[in-house]
Short mmCIF file of C-alpha atoms and ligand atoms in Angstrom, two decimals:
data_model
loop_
_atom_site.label_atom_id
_atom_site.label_comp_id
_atom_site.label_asym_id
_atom_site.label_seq_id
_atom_site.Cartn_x
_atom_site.Cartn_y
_atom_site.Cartn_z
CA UNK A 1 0.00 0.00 0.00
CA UNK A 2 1.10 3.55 -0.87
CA UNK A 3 2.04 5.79 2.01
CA UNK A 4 -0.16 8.70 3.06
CA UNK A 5 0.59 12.13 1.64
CA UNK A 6 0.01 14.71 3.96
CA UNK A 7 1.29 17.56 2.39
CA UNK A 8 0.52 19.27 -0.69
CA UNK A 9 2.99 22.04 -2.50
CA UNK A 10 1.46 23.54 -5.45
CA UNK A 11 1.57 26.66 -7.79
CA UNK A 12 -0.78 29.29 -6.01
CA UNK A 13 -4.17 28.42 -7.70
CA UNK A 14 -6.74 30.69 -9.41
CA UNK A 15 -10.41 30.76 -8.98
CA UNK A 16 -12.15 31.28 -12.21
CA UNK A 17 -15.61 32.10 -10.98
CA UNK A 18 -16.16 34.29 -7.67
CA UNK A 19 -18.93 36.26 -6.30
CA UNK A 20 -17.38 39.44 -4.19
CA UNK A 21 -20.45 41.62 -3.75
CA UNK A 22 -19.91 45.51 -3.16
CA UNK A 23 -20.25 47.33 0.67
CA UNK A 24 -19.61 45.83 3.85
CA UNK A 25 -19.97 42.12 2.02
CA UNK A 26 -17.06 42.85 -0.22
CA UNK A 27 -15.35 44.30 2.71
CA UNK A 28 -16.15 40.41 5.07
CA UNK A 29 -15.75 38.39 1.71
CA UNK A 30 -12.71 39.55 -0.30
CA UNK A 31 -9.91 38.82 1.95
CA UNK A 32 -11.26 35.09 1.74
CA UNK A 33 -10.67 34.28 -1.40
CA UNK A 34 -7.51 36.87 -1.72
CA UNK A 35 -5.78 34.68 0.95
CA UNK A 36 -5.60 31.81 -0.97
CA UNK A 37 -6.10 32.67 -4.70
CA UNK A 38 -3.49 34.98 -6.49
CA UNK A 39 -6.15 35.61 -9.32
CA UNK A 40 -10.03 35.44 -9.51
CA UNK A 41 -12.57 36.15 -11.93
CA UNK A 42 -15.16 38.29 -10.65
CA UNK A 43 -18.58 38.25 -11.36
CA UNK A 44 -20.18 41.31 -12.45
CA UNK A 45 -23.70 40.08 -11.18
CA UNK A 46 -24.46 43.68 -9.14
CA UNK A 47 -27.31 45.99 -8.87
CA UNK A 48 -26.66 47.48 -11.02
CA UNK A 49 -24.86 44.93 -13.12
CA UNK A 50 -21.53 45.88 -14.15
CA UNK A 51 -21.71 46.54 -17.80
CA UNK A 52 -19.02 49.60 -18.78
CA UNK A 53 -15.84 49.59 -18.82
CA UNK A 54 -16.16 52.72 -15.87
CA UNK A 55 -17.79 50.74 -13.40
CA UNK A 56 -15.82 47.85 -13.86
CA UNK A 57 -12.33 49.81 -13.52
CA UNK A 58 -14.29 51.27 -10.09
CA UNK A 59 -15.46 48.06 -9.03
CA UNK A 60 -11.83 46.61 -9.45
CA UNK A 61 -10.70 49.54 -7.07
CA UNK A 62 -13.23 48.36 -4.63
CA UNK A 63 -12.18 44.59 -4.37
CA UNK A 64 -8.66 46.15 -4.37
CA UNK A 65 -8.91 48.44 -1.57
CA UNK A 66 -11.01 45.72 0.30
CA UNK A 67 -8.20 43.31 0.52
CA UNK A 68 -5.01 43.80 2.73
CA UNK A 69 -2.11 45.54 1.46
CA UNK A 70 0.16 42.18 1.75
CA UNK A 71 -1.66 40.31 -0.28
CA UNK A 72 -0.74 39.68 -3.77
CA UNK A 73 -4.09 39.61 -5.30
CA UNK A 74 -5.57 40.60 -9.31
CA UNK A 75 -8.66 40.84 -9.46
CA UNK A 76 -10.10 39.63 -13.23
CA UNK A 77 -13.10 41.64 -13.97
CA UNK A 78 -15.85 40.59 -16.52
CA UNK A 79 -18.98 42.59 -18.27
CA UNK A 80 -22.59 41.17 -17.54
CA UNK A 81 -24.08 41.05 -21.21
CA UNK A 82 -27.58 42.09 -21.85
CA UNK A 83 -29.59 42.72 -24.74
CA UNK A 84 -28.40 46.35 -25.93
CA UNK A 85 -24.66 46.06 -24.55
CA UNK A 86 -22.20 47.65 -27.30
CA UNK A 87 -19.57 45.36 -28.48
CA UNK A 88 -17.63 48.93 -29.21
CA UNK A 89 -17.52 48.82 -25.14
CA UNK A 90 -16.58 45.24 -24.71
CA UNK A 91 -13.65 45.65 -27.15
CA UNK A 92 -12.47 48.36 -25.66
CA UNK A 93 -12.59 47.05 -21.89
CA UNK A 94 -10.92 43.83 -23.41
CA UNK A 95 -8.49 45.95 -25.01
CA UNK A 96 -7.56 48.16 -22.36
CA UNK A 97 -7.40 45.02 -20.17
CA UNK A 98 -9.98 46.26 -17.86
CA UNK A 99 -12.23 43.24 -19.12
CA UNK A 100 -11.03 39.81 -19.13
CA UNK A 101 -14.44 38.07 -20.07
CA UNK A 102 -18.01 38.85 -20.66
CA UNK A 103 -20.59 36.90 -18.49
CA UNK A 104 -23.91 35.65 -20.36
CA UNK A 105 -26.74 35.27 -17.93
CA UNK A 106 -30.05 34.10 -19.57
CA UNK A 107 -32.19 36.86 -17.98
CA UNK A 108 -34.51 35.23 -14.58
CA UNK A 109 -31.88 32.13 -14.15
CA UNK A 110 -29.93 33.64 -11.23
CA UNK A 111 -29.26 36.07 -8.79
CA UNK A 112 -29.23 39.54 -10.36
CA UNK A 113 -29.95 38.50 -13.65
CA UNK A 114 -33.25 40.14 -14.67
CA UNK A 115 -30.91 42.62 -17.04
CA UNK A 116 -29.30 39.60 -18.53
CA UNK A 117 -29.96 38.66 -22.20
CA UNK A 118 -33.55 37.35 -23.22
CA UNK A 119 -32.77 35.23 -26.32
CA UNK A 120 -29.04 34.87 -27.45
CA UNK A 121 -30.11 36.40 -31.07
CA UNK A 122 -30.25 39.79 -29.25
CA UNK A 123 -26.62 39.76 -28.73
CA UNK A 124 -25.28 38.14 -32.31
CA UNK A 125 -22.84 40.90 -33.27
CA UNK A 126 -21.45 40.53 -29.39
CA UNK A 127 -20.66 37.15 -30.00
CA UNK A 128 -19.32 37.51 -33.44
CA UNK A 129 -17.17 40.28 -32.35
CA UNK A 130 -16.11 38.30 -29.37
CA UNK A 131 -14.87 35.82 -31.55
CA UNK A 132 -13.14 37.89 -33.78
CA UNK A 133 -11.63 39.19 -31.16
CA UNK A 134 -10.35 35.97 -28.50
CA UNK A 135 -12.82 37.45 -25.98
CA UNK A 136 -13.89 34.18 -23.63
CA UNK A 137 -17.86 34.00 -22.78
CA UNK A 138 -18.54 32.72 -19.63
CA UNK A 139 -22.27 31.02 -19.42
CA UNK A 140 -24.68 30.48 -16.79
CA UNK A 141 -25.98 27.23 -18.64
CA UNK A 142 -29.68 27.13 -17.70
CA UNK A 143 -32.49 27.71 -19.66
CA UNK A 144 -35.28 29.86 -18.10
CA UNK A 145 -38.44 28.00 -19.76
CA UNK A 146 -40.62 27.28 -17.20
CA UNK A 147 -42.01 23.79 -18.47
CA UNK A 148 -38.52 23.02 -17.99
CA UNK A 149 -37.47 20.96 -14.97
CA UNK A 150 -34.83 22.84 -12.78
CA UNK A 151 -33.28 19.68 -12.43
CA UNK A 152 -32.70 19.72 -16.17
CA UNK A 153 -32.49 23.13 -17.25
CA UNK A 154 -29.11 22.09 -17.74
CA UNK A 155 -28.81 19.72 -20.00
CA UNK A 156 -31.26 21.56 -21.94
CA UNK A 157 -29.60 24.74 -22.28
CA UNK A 158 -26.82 22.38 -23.77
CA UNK A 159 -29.31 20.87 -26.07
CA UNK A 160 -30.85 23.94 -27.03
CA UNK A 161 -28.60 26.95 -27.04
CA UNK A 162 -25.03 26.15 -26.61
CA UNK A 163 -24.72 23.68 -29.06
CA UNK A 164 -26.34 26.24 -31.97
CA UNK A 165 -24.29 28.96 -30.85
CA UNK A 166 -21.11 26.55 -31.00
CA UNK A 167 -22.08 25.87 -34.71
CA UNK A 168 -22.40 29.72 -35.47
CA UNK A 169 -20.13 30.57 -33.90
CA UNK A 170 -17.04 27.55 -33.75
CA UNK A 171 -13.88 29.21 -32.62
CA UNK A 172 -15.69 31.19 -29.70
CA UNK A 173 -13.93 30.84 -26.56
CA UNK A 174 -16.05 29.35 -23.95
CA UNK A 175 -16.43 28.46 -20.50
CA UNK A 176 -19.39 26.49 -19.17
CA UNK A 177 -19.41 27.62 -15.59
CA UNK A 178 -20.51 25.22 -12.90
CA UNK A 179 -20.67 22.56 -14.55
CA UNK A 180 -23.66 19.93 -12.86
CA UNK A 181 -24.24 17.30 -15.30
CA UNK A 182 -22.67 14.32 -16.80
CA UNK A 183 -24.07 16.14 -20.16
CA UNK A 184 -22.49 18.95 -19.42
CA UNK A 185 -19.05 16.82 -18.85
CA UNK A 186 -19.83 14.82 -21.73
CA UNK A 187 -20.30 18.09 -24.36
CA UNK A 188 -17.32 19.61 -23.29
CA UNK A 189 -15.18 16.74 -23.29
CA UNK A 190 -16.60 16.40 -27.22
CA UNK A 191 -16.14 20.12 -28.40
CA UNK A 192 -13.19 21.87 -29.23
CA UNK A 193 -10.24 23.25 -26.93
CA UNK A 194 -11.86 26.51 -27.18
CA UNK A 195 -14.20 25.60 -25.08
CA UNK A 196 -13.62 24.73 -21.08
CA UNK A 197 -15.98 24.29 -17.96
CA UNK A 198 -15.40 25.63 -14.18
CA UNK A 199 -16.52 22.84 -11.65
CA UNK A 200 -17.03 24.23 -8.05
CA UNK A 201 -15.86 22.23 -5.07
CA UNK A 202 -19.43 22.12 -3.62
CA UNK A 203 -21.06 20.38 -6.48
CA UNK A 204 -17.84 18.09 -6.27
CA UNK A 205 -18.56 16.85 -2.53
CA UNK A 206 -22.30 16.84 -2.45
CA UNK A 207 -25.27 16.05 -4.23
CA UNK A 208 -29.09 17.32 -4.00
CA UNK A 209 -29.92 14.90 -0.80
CA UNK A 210 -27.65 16.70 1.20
CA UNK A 211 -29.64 19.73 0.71
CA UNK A 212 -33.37 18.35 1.14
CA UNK A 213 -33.01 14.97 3.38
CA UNK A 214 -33.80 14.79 6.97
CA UNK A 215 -35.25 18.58 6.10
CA UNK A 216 -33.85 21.56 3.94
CA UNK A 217 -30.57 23.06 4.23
CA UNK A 218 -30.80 26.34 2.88
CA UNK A 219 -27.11 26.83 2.99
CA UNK A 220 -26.71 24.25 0.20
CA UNK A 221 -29.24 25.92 -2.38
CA UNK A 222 -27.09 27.44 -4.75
CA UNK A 223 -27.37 27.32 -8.92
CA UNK A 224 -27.31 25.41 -11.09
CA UNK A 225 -29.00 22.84 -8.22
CA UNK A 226 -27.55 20.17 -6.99
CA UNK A 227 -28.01 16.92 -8.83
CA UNK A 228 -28.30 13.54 -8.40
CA UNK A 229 -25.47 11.51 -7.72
CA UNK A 230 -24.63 9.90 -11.37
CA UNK A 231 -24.17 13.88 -12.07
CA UNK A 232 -21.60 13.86 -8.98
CA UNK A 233 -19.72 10.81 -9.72
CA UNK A 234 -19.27 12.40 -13.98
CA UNK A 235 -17.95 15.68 -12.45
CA UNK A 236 -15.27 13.46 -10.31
CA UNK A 237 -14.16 11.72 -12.98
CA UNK A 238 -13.68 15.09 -15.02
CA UNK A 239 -12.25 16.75 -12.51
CA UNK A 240 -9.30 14.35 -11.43
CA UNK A 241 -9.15 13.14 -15.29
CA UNK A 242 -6.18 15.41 -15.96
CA UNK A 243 -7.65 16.78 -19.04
CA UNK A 244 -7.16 20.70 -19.09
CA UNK A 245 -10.98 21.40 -20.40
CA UNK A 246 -11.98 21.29 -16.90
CA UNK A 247 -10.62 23.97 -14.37
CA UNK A 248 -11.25 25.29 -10.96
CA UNK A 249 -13.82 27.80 -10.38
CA UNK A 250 -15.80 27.48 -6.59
CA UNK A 251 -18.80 30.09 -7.56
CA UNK A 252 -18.85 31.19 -4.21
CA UNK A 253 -21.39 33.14 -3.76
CA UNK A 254 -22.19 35.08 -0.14
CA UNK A 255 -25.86 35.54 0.91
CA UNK A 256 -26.46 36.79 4.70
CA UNK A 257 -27.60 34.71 6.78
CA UNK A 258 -31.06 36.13 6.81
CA UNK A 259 -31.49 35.54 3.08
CA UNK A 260 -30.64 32.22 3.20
CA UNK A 261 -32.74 31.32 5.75
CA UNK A 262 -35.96 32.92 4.67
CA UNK A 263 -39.20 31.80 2.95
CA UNK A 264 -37.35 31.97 -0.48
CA UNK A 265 -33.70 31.72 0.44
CA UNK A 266 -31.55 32.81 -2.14
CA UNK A 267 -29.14 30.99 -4.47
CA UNK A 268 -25.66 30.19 -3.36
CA UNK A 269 -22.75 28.61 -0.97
CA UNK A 270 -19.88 30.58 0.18
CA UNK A 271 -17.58 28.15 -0.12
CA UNK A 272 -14.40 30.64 -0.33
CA UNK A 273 -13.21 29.84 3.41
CA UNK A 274 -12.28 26.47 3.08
CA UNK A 275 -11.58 26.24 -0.90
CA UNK A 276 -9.07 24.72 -1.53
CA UNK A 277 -9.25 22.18 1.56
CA UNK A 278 -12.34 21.08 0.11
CA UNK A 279 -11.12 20.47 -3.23
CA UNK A 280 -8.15 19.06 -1.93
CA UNK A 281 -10.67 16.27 0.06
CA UNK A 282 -12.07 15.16 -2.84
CA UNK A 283 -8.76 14.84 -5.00
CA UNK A 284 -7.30 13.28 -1.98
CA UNK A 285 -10.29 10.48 -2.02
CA UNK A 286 -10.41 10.20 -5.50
CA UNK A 287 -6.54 9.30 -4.84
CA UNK A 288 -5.08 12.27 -7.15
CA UNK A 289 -3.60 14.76 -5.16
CA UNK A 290 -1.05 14.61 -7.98
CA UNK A 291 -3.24 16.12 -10.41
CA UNK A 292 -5.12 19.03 -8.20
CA UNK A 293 -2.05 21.37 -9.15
CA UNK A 294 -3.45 21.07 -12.89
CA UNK A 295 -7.10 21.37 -11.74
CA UNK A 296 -6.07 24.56 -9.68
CA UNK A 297 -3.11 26.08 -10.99
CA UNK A 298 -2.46 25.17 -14.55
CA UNK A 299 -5.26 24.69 -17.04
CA UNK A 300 -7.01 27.62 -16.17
CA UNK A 301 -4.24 30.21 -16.87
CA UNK A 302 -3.80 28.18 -20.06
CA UNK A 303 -7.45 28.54 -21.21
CA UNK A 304 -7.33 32.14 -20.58
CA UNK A 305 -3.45 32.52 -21.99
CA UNK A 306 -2.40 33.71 -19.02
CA UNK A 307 1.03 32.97 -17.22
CA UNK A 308 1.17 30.73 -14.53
CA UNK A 309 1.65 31.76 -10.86
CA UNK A 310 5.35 31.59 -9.92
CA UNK A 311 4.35 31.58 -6.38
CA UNK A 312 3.47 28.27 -4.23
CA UNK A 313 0.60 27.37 -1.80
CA UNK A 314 0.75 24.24 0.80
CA UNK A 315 -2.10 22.21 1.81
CA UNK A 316 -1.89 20.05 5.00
CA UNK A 317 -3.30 17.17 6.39
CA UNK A 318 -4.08 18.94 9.28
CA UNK A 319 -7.85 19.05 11.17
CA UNK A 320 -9.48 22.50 11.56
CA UNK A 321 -12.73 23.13 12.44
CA UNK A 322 -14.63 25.76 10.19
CA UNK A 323 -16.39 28.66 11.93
CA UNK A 324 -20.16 28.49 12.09
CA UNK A 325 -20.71 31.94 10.83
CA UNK A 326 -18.51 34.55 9.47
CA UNK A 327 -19.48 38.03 10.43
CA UNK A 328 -18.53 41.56 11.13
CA UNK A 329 -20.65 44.56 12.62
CA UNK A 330 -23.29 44.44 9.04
CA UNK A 331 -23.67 40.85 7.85
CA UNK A 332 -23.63 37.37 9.08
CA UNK A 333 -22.47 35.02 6.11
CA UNK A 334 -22.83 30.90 7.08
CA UNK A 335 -19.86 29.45 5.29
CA UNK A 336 -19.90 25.71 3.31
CA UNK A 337 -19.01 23.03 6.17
CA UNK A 338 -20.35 25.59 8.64
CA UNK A 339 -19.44 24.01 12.26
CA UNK A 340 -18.04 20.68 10.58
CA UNK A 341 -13.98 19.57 11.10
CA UNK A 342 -12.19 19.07 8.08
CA UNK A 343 -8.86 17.01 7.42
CA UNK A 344 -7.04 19.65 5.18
CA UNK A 345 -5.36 22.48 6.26
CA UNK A 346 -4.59 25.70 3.26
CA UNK A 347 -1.10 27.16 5.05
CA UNK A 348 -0.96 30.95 4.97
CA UNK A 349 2.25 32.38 3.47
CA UNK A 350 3.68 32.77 7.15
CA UNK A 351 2.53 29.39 7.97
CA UNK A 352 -0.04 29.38 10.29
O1 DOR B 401 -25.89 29.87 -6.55
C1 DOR B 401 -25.66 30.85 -7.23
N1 DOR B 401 -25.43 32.06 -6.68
N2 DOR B 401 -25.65 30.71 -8.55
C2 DOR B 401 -25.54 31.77 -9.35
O2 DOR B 401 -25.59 31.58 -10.53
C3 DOR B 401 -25.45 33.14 -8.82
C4 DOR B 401 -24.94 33.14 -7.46
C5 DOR B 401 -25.16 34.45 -6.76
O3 DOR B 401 -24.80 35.50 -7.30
O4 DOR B 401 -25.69 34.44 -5.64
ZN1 ZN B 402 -21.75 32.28 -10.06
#
């Protein structure tokens, strides 16, 4: 039998999908993800969305002034696409390197996404100039059709838009974030290298009867739902396969407490406390710590043509316990594995 590693040294990783929020959120959240992430893409799902170049440079300056001086952090900021957006404006963020992506949310699919685009012919000449261009989309995969199943509106919105728009549209650079489904693992493993999918640590470790048996979680409600476990078990295998179309991105995504818990709680886990340790559990029982440094560190930056991180992180087998709530004087925000012990430790720069 192989010996127990208990001690992981890898390139710092990236997060390609995070939720910071603005005000005293931003100001609990960003150090979070900052501490162990040298990069992140941020999601420009506001009120109101972040859609010029203007508010996104501002926004940036937020996050930046939000997280402590010592950290080496770069915030990667993306435009929220609606129906009238200007490609003149996207190509000019992209080109002044103020926008790194544009973010396609069908509008009603997620939080703060009533401005997002109604029907993907709206925003055509976006796409085409996108393309022209090397501009990566990053989708919210769901379709919005209300005879559709929630558990499916996944595989549907592959089935129904994505797989057009790939066809119009084939050297597009795409991400599929949060991946769910083994459909969604199966039609990215099948299309081209320009196009990737984000797979968030939560929908790695759980599936939906951890948020609805023995009574309802509201802490695990995010989007795309959780699925059954078949969906689980495809997302594993894609995740520890070693192929670089699938990359880390945790989609965590703060509510307060009060929101959460509530008559209709909103969508999403803040997951960004324990990240890595919880993607480093399942690589660890998957038995491939060896290729989490890909996952993390590697195939991301290479998607997005982006140098590595010279930099290295170490994870630990080492208990901790994770803090029940997170809070300062505003907000309460109720972490993933609130109150539970985990076996991996992320080591802070100084090493504690
Ligand atoms: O669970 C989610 N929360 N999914 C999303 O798509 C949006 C996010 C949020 O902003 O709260
Ligand atoms: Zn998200």
């Amino acid at each position: 039998m192989s010996q127990q590693q208990d001690t992981l040294t890898i390139r710092r990783p990236d997060d390609w999908h995070v939720h910071l929020r603005d005000g005293a959120a931003l100001k609990l959240v960003a150090d979070y993800t900052a501490r162990q992430f040298a990069r992140a893409i941020i999601m420009p799902n506001l009120t109101p969305p972040v859609t010029t170049v203007a508010a996104a440079r501002d926004y940036r300056e937020r996050i930046l002034a939000a997280v402590p001086a010592e950290r080496n952090f770069t915030p990667l900021m993306t435009a929220y696409l609606t129906d009238q957006i200007s490609a003149d404006e996207l190509a000019r963020g992209f080109d002044e390197q103020v926008f790194t992506a544009c973010k396609l949310y069908p509008a009603g699919a997620t939080t703060n996404s009533s401005s997002g685009v109604t029907d993907v012919a709206n925003i055509r000449g976006v796409l085409e100039r996108m393309q022209k261009i090397g501009m990566p989309l990053l989708i919210h995969g769901e379709v919005v059709d209300p005879e559709i199943d929630i558990f499916d509106r996944e595989a549907v919105f592959i089935e129904r838009i994505l797989g057009p728009m790939l066809k119009d549209f084939p050297a597009l650079k795409v991400v599929l974030e949060h991946i769910t489904t083994e459909d969604a693992v199966q039609f990215v493993s099948d299309a081209g290298p320009n196009v990737a999918a984000t797979i968030t640590a939560h929908h790695l470790e759980i599936n939906r009867n951890a948020m609805l048996v023995g009574g309802i979680r509201p802490h695990l409600f995010c989007l795309p739902v959780l699925k059954r476990e078949k969906h689980r078990l495809a997302l594993r295998r894609a995740a520890v396969s070693g192929d670089p179309k699938f990359f880390l991105g945790t989609d965590t995504a703060p509510h307060t407490r009060e929101a959460k818990e509530t008559a209709c709680g909103c969508a999403g886990i803040f997951s960004a406390p324990i990240a890595m340790e919880s993607y480093a559990k399942t690589f660890d029982e998957e038995g491939a710590l060896d290729r989490l440094e890909g996952f993390s560190s590697e195939f991301g930056p290479r998607f997005y043509g982006l140098p590595v991180n010279e930099e290295t992180v170490t994870l630990r087998r080492r208990e901790q316990r994770v803090p029940g709530v997170i809070e300062n004087e505003h907000l309460s925000v109720v972490p993933f594995h609130a109150g539970e012990t985990l076996a991996w430790s992320f080591e802070d720069a100084d090493g504690s």
